Short mmCIF file of C-alpha atoms in Angstrom, two decimals:
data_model
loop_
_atom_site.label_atom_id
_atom_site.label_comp_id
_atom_site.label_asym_id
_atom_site.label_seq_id
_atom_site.Cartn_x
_atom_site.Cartn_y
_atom_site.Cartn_z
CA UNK I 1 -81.75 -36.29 9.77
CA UNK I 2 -80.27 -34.93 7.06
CA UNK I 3 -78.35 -31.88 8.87
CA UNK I 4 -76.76 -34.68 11.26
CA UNK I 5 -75.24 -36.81 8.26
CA UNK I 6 -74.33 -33.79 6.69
CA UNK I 7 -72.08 -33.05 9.89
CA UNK I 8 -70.85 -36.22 9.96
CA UNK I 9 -69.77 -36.13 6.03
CA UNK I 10 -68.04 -33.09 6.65
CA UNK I 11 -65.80 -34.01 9.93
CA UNK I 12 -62.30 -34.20 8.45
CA UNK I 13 -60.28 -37.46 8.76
CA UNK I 14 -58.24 -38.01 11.17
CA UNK I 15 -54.58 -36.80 10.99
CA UNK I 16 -51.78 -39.79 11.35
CA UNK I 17 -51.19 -39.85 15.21
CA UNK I 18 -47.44 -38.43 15.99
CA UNK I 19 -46.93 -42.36 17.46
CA UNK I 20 -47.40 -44.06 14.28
CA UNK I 21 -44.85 -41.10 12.67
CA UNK I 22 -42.28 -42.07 15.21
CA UNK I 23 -42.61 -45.95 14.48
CA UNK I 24 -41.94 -45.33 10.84
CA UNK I 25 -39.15 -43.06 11.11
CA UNK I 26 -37.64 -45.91 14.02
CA UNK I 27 -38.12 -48.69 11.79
CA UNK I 28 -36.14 -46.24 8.86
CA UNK I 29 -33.33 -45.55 11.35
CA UNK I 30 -32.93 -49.31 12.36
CA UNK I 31 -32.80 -50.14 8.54
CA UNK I 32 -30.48 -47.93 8.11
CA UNK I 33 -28.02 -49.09 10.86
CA UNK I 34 -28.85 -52.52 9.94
CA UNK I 35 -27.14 -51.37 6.39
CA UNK I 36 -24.68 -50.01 8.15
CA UNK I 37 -23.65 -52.96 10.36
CA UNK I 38 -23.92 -55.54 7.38
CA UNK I 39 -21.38 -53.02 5.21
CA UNK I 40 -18.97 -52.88 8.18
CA UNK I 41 -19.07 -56.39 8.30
CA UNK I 42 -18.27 -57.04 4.67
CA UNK I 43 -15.17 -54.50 4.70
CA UNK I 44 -14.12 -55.63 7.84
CA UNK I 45 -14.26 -59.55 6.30
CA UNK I 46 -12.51 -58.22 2.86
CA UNK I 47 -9.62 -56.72 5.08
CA UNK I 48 -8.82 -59.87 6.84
CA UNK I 49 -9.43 -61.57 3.49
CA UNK I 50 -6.32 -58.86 2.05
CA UNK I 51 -4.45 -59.44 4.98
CA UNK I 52 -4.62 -63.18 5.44
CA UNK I 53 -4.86 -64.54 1.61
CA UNK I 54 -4.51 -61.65 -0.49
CA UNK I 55 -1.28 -60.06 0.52
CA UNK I 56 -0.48 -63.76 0.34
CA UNK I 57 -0.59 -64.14 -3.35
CA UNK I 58 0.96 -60.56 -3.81
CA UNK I 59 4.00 -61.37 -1.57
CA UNK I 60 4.69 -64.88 -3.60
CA UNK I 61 4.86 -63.36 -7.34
CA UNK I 62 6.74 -59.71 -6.02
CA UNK I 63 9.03 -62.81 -4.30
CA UNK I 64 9.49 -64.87 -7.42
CA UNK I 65 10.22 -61.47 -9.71
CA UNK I 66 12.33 -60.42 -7.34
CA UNK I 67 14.41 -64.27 -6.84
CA UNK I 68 14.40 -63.99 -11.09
CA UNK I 69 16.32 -60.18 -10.46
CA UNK I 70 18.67 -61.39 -7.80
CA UNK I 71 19.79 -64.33 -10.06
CA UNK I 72 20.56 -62.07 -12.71
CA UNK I 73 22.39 -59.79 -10.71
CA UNK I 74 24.68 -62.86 -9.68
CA UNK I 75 25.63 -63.00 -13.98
CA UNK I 76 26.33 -59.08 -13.90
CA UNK I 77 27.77 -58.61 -9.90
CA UNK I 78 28.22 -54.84 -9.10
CA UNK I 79 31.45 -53.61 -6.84
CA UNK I 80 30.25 -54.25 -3.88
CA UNK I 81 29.71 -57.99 -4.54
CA UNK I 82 33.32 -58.36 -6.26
CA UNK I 83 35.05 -56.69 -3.04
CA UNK I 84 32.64 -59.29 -1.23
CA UNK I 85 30.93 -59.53 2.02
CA UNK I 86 33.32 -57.10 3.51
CA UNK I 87 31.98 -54.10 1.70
CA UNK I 88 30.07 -51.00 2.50
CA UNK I 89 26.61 -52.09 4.16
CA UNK I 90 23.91 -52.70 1.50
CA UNK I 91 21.02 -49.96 1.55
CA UNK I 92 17.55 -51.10 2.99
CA UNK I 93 15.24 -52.27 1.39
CA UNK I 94 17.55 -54.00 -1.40
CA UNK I 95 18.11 -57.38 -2.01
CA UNK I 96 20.93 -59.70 -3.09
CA UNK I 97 21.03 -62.99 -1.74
CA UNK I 98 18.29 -65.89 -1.23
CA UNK I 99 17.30 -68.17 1.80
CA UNK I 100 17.25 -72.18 1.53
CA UNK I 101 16.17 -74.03 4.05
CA UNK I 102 15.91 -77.81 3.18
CA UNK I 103 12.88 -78.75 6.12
CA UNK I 104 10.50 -76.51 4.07
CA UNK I 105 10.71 -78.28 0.84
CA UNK I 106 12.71 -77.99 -2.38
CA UNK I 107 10.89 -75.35 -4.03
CA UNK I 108 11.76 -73.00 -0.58
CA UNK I 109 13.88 -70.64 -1.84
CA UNK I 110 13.33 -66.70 -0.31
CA UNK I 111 15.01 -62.94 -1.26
CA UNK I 112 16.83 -61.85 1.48
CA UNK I 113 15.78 -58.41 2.07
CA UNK I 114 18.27 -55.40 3.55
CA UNK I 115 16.10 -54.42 6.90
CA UNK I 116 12.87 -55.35 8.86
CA UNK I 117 10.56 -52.29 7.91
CA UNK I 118 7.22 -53.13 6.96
CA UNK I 119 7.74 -52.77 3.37
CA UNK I 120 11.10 -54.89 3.52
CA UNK I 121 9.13 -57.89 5.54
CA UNK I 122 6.48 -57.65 2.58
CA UNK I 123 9.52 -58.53 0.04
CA UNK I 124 10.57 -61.48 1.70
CA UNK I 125 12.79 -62.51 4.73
CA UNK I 126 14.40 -59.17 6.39
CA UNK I 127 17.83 -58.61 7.76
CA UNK I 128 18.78 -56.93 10.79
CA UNK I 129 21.73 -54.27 9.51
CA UNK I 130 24.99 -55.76 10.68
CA UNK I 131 26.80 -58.52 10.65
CA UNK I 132 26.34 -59.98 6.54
CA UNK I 133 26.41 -63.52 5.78
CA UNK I 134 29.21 -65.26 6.64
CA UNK I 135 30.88 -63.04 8.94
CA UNK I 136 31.88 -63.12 11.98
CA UNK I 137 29.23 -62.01 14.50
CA UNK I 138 25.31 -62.63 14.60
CA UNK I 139 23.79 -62.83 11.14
CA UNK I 140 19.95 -61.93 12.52
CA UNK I 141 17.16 -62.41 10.46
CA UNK I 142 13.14 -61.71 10.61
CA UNK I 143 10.01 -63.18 8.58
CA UNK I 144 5.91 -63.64 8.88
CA UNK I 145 4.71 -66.49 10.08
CA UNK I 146 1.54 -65.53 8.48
CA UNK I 147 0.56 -62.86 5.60
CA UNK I 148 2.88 -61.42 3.26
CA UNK I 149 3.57 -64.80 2.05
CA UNK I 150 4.77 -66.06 5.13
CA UNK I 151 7.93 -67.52 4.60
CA UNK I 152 8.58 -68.36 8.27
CA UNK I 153 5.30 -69.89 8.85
CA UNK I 154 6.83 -73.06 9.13
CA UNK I 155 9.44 -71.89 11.63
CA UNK I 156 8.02 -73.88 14.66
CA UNK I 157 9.09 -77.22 12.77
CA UNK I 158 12.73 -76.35 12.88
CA UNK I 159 15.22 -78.65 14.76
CA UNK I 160 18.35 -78.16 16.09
CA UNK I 161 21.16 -80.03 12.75
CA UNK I 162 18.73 -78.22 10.55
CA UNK I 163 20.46 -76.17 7.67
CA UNK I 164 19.84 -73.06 6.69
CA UNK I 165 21.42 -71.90 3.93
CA UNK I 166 22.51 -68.48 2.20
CA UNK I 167 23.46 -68.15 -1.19
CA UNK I 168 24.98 -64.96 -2.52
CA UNK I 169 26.51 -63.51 -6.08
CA UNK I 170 29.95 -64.55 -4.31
CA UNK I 171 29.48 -67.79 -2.19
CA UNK I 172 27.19 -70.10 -0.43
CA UNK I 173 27.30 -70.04 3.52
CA UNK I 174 25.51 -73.16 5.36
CA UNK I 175 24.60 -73.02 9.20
CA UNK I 176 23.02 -75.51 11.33
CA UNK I 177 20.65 -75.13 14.15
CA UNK I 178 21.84 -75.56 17.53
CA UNK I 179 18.46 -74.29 19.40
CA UNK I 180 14.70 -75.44 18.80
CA UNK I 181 12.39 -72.03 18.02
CA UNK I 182 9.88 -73.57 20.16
CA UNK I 183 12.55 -73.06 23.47
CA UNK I 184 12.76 -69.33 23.30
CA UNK I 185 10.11 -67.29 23.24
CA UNK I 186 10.71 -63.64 24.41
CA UNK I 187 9.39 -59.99 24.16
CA UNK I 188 9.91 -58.07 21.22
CA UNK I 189 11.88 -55.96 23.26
CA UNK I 190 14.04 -57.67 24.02
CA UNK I 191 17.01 -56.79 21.70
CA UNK I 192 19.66 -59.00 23.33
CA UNK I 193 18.91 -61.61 20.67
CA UNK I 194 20.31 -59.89 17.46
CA UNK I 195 22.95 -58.63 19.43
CA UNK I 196 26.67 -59.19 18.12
CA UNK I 197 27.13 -61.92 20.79
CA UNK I 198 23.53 -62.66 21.97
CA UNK I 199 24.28 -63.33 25.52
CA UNK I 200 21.18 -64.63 26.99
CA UNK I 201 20.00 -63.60 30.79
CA UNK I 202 20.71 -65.82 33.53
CA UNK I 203 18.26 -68.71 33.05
CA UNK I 204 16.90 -67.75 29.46
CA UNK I 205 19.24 -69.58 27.70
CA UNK I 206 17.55 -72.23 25.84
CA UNK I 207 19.10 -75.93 25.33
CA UNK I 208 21.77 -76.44 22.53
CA UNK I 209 22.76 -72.23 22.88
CA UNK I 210 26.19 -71.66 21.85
CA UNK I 211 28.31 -70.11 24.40
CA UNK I 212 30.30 -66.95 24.51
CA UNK I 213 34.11 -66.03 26.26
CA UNK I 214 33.54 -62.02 25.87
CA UNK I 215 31.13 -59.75 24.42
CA UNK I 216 33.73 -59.55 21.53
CA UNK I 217 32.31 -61.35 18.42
CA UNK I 218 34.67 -64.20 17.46
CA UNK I 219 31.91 -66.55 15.23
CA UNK I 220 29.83 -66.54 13.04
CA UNK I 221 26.13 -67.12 14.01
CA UNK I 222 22.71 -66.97 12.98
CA UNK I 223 19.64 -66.20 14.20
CA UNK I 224 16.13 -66.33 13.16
CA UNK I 225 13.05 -64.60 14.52
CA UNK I 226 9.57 -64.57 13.68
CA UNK I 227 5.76 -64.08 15.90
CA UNK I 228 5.30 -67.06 18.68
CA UNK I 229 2.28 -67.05 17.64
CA UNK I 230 0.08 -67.35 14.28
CA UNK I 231 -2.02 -64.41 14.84
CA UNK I 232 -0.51 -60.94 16.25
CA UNK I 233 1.48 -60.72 19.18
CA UNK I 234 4.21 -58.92 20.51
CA UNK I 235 6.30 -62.32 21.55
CA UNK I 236 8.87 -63.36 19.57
CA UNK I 237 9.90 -67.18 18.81
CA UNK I 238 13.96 -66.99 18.33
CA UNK I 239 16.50 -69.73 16.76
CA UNK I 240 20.24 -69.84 16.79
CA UNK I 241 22.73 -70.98 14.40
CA UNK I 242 26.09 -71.54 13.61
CA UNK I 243 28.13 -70.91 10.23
CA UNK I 244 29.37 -74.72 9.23
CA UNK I 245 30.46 -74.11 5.45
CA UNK I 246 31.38 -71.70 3.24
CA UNK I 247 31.52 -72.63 -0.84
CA UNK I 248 32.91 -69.97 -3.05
CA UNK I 249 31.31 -69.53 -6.26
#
């Protein structure tokens, strides 16, 4: 009797199966993932946060500093802006002149920015090198519709005998609108559009276009660019202009 408890007493206990092991270490693994996911998810929401709001607010006070430093340029003009619009070709990425255009309020005023790099787009509106404002030839200009504080965002509610207007340290050039944005929309790639004389393909031309004798630039145009659509794509919604007045300062 008392040799058979003593065997029992003395069996050792059992040893955690290698099953029950496995089901811990799964549930630590899917915990862990789980962590992993939910982090993702947070950084991926605080990117398009940046992107969609934050760059946003950035964009708008580097804009208004930068409309401040243009207008105080205009007191103190350099060479190039006393020998006019004819001078040497600005360098990218600076900025001398602002963008007006009445349909977007009052307050709309924008730096026109030398180039369409990333970092010029993030300043304000970009310009295509070329043709300045007021010259003759295509004046070609680029802007987010969204981020960056979007300053073509509004774009789509443009209508041809809209103005758009371009002040500089030596003059203020109007143009009108002869094309709705919303009748061209074309491929990034194509280039034709910010040409000197944007000479559209048979059938692309949209209604109001101006027309062209030669490939030769004889006036003085505008054209605006910006994404057909609100979130990325590589299609571009295009406007064209024509020069109306000129006002020297």
């Amino acid at each position: 009797m008392n040799d058979t408890t003593t065997r029992v007493e003395d069996e050792p206990a059992s040893p955690t199966t290698p099953p029950a092991r496995q089901r811990r270490l799964g549930r630590r693994i899917g915990l862990a993932a789980a962590f992993v996911l939910i982090l993702s998810g947070v950084a991926m929401l605080g990117y398009v946060g940046w992107q969609y709001y934050g760059t946003d607010i950035v964009a708008q006070n580097r804009q208004a500093d930068l409309r401040e430093t243009i207008k105080a340029q205009w007191q103190h003009p350099t060479v190039g802006a006393v020998l006019g619009p004819e001078a040497a070709a600005p360098a990218l990425g600076s900025a001398a002149s602002l963008m007006r255009i009445p349909r977007f309020g009052a307050d709309y005023e924008v730096p026109l920015i030398e180039g369409v790099r990333d970092e010029d787009l993030e300043l304000g509106i970009g310009h295509f090198p070329g043709t300045g404002p007021g010259q003759i030839g295509n004046f070609a200009l680029a802007g987010h519709r969204v981020t960056n504080g979007e300053p073509f965002r509004g774009l789509p509610d443009l209508r041809p005998g809209d103005e758009v207007i371009i002040e500089t340290a030596e003059a203020t050039y109007t143009y009108v609108l002869d094309t709705d944005p919303n009748d061209l929309v074309v491929p990034f790639t194509d280039t034709w559009v910010i040409e000197p004389v944007p000479i559209a393909p048979e059938g692309q031309a949209p209604p109001g276009m101006p027309t062209f004798a030669s490939t030769e630039p004889t006036k003085a145009i505008i054209t605006l660019t910006s994404s057909s659509e609100i979130f990325h794509t590589d299609d571009r919604m295009i406007a064209f202009g024509h020069l109306v007045d000129t006002t020297p300062k």
